[in-house]
XYZ file of N, CA and C in Angstrom:
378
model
N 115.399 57.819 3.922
C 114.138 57.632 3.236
C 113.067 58.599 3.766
N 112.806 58.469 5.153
C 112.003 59.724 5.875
C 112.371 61.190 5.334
N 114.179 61.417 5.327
C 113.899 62.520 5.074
C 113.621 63.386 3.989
N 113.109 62.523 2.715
C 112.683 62.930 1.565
C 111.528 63.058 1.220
N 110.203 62.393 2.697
C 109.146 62.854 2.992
C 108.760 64.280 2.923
N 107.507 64.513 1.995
C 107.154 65.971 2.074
C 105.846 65.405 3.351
N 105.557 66.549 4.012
C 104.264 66.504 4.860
C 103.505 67.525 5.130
N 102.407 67.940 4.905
C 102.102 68.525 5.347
C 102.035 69.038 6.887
N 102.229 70.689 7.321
C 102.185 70.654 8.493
C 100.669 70.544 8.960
N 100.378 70.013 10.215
C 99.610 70.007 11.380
C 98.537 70.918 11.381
N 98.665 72.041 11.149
C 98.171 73.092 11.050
C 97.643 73.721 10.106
N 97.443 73.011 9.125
C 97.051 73.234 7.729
C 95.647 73.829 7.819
N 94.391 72.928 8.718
C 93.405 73.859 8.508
C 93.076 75.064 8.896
N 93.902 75.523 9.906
C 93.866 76.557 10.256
C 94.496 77.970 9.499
N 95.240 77.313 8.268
C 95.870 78.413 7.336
C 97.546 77.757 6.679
N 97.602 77.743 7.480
C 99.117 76.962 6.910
C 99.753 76.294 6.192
N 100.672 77.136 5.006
C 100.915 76.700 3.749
C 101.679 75.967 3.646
N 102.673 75.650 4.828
C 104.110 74.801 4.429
C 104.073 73.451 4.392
N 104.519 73.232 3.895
C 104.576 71.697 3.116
C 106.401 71.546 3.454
N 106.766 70.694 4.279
C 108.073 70.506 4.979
C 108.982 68.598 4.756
N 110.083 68.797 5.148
C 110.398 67.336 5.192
C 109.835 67.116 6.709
N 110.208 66.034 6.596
C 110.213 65.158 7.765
C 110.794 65.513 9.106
N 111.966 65.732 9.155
C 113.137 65.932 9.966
C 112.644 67.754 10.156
N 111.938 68.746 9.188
C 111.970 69.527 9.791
C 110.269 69.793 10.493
N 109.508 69.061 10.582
C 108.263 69.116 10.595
C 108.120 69.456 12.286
N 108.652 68.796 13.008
C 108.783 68.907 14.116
C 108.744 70.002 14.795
N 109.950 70.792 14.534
C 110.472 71.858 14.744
C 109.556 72.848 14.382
N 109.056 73.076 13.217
C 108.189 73.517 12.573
C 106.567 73.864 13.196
N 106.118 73.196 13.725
C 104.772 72.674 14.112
C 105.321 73.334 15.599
N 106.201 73.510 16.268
C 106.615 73.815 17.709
C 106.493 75.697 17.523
N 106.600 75.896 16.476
C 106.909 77.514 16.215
C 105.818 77.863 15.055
N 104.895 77.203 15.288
C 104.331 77.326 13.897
C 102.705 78.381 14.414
N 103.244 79.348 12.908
C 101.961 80.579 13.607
C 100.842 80.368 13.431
N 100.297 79.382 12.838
C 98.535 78.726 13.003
C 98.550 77.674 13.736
N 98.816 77.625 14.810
C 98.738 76.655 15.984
C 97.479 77.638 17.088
N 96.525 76.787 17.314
C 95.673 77.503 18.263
C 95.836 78.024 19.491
N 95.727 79.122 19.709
C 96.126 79.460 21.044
C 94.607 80.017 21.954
N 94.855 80.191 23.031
C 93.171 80.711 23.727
C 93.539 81.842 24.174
N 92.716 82.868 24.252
C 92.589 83.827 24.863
C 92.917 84.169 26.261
N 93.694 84.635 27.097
C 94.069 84.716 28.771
C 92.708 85.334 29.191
N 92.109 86.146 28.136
C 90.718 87.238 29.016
C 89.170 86.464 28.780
N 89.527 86.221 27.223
C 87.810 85.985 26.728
C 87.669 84.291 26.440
N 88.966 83.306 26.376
C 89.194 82.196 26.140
C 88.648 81.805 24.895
N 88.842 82.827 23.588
C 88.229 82.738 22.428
C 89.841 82.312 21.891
N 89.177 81.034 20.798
C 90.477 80.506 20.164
C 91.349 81.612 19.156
N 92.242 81.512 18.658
C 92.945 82.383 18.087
C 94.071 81.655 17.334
N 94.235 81.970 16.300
C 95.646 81.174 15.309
C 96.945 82.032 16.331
N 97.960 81.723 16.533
C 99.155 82.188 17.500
C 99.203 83.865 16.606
N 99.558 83.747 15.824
C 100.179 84.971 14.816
C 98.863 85.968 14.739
N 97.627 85.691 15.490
C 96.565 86.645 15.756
C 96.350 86.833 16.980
N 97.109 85.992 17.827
C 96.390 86.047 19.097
C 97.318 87.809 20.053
N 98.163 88.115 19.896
C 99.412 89.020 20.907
C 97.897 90.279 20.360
N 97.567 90.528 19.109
C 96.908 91.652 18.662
C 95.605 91.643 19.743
N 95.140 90.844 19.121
C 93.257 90.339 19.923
C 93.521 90.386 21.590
N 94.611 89.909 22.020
C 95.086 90.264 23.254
C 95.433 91.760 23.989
N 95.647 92.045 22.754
C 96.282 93.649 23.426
C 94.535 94.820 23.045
N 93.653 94.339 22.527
C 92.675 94.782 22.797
C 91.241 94.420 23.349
N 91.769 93.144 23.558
C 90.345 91.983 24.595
C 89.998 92.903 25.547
N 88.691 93.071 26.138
C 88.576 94.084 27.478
C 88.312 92.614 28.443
N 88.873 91.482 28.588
C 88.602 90.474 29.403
C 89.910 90.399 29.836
N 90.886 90.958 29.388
C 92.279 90.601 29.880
C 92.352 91.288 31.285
N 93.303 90.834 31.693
C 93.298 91.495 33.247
C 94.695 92.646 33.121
N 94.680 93.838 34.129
C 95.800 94.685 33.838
C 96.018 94.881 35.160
N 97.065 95.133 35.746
C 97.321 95.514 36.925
C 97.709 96.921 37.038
N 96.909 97.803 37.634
C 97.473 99.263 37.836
C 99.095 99.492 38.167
N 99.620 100.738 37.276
C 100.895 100.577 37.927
C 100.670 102.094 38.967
N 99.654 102.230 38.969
C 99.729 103.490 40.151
C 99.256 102.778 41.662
N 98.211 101.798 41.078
C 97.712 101.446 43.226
C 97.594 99.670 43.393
N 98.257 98.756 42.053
C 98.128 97.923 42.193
C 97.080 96.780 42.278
N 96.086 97.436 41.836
C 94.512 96.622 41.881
C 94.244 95.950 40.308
N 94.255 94.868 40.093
C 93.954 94.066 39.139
C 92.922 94.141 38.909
N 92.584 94.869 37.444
C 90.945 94.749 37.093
C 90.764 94.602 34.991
N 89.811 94.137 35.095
C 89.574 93.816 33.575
C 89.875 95.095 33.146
N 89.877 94.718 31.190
C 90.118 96.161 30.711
C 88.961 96.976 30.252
N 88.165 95.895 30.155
C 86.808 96.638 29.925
C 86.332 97.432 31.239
N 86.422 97.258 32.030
C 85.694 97.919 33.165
C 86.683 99.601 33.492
N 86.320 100.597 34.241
C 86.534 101.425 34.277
C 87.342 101.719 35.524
N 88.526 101.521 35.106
C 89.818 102.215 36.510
C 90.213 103.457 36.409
N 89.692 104.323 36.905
C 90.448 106.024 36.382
C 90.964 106.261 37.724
N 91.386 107.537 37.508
C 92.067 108.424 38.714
C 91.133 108.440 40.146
N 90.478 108.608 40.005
C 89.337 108.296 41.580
C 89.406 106.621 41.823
N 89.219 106.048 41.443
C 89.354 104.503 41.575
C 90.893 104.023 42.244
N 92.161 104.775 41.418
C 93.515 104.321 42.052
C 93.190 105.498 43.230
N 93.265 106.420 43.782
C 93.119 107.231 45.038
C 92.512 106.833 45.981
N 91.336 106.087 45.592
C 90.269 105.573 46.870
C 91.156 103.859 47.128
N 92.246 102.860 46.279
C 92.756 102.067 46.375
C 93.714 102.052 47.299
N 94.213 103.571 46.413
C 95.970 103.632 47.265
C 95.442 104.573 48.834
N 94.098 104.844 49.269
C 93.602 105.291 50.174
C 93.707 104.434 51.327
N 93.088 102.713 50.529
C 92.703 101.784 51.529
C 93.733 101.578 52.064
N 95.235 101.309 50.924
C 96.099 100.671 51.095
C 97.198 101.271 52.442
N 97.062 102.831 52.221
C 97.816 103.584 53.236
C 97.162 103.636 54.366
N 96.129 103.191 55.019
C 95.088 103.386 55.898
C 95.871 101.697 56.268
N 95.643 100.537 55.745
C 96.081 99.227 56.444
C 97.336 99.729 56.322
N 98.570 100.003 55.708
C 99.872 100.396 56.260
C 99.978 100.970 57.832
N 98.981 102.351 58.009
C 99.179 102.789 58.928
C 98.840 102.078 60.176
N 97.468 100.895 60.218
C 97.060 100.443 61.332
C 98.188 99.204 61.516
N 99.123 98.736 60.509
C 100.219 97.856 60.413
C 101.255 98.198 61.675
N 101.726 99.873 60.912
C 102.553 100.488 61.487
C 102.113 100.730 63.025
N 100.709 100.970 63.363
C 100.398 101.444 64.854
C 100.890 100.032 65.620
N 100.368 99.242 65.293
C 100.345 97.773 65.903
C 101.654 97.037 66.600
N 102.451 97.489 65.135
C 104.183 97.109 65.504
C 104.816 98.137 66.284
N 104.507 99.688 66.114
C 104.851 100.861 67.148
C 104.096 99.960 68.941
N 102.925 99.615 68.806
C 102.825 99.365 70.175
C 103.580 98.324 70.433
N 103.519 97.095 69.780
C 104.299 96.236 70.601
C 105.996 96.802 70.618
N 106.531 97.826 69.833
C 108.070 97.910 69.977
C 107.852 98.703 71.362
N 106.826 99.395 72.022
C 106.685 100.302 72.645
C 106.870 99.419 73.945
N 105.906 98.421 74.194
C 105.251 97.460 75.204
C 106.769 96.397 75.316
N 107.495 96.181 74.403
C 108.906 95.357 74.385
C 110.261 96.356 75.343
N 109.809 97.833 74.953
C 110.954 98.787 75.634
C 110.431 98.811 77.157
N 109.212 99.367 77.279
C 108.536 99.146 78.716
C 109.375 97.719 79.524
N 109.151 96.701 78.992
C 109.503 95.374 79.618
C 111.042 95.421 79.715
N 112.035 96.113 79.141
C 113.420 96.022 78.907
C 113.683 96.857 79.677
N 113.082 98.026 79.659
C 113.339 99.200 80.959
C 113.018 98.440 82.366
N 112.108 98.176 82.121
C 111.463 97.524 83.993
C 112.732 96.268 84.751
N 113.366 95.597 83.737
C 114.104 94.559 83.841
C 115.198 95.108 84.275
N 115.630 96.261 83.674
C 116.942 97.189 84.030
C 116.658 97.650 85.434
N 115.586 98.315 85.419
C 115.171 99.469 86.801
C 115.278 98.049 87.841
N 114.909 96.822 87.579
C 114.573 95.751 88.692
C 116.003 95.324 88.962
N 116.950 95.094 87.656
C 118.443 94.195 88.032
C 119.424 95.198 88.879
N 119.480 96.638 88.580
C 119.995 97.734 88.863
C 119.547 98.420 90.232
N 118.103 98.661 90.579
C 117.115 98.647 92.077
C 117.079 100.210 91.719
N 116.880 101.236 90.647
C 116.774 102.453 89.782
C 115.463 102.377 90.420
N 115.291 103.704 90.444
C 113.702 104.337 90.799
C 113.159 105.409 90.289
N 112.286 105.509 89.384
C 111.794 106.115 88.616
C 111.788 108.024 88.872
N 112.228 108.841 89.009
C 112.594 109.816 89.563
C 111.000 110.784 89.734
N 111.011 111.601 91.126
C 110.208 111.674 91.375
C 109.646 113.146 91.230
């Protein structure tokens, strides 16, 4: 008896012409392209089947550089001086990373040598 139900879908005011049974309404309404969706950048509503477009030109969306990794809106201005002075910072904390772990591997050999020169009675040559 249900499934000879016509219904309108859900989504009707938003545009949506189909008029469905019962049994497929469900399904329907789960995939259905005037279902509201929000914006990831500007949180402006959007029918689904408008939103991937309005998305791919929102300047509120966020982009992640694929040259230095810094997440910034699209409206705002990331050029070539912006990733250089990024990937600047970034190699500058690498390097004070790298000094840090060079001293302690340094300060760990010191202590492994001294332990040898002490178990062995070695004397540093003169």
């Amino acid at each position: 008896m249900l499934s000879k139900l016509k219904i309108k879908c859900y989504y009707q005011q938003n545009g949506c012409p189909d008029i469905l049974n019962y049994e497929a309404l469900k399904q329907h309404e789960i995939n259905c392209d005037y279902e509201i969706k929000k914006c990831r950048g500007c949180n402006t509503n959007f029918i689904k089947r408008d939103i991937i477009e309005h998305e791919n030109i929102c300047g509120f969306i966020k982009i992640r550089c694929q040259q230095c990794g810094v997440t910034y809106e699209r409206h705002t201005e990331h050029g070539k001086l912006d990733c250089l002075l990024n990937r600047q910072i970034q190699l500058e904390e690498k390097v004070e990373q790298l000094q840090q772990e060079n001293k302690l591997l340094r300060e760990k050999n010191e202590f492994i040598l001294q332990k040898l020169k002490d178990r062995f009675g070695i004397q540093p040559p003169k």
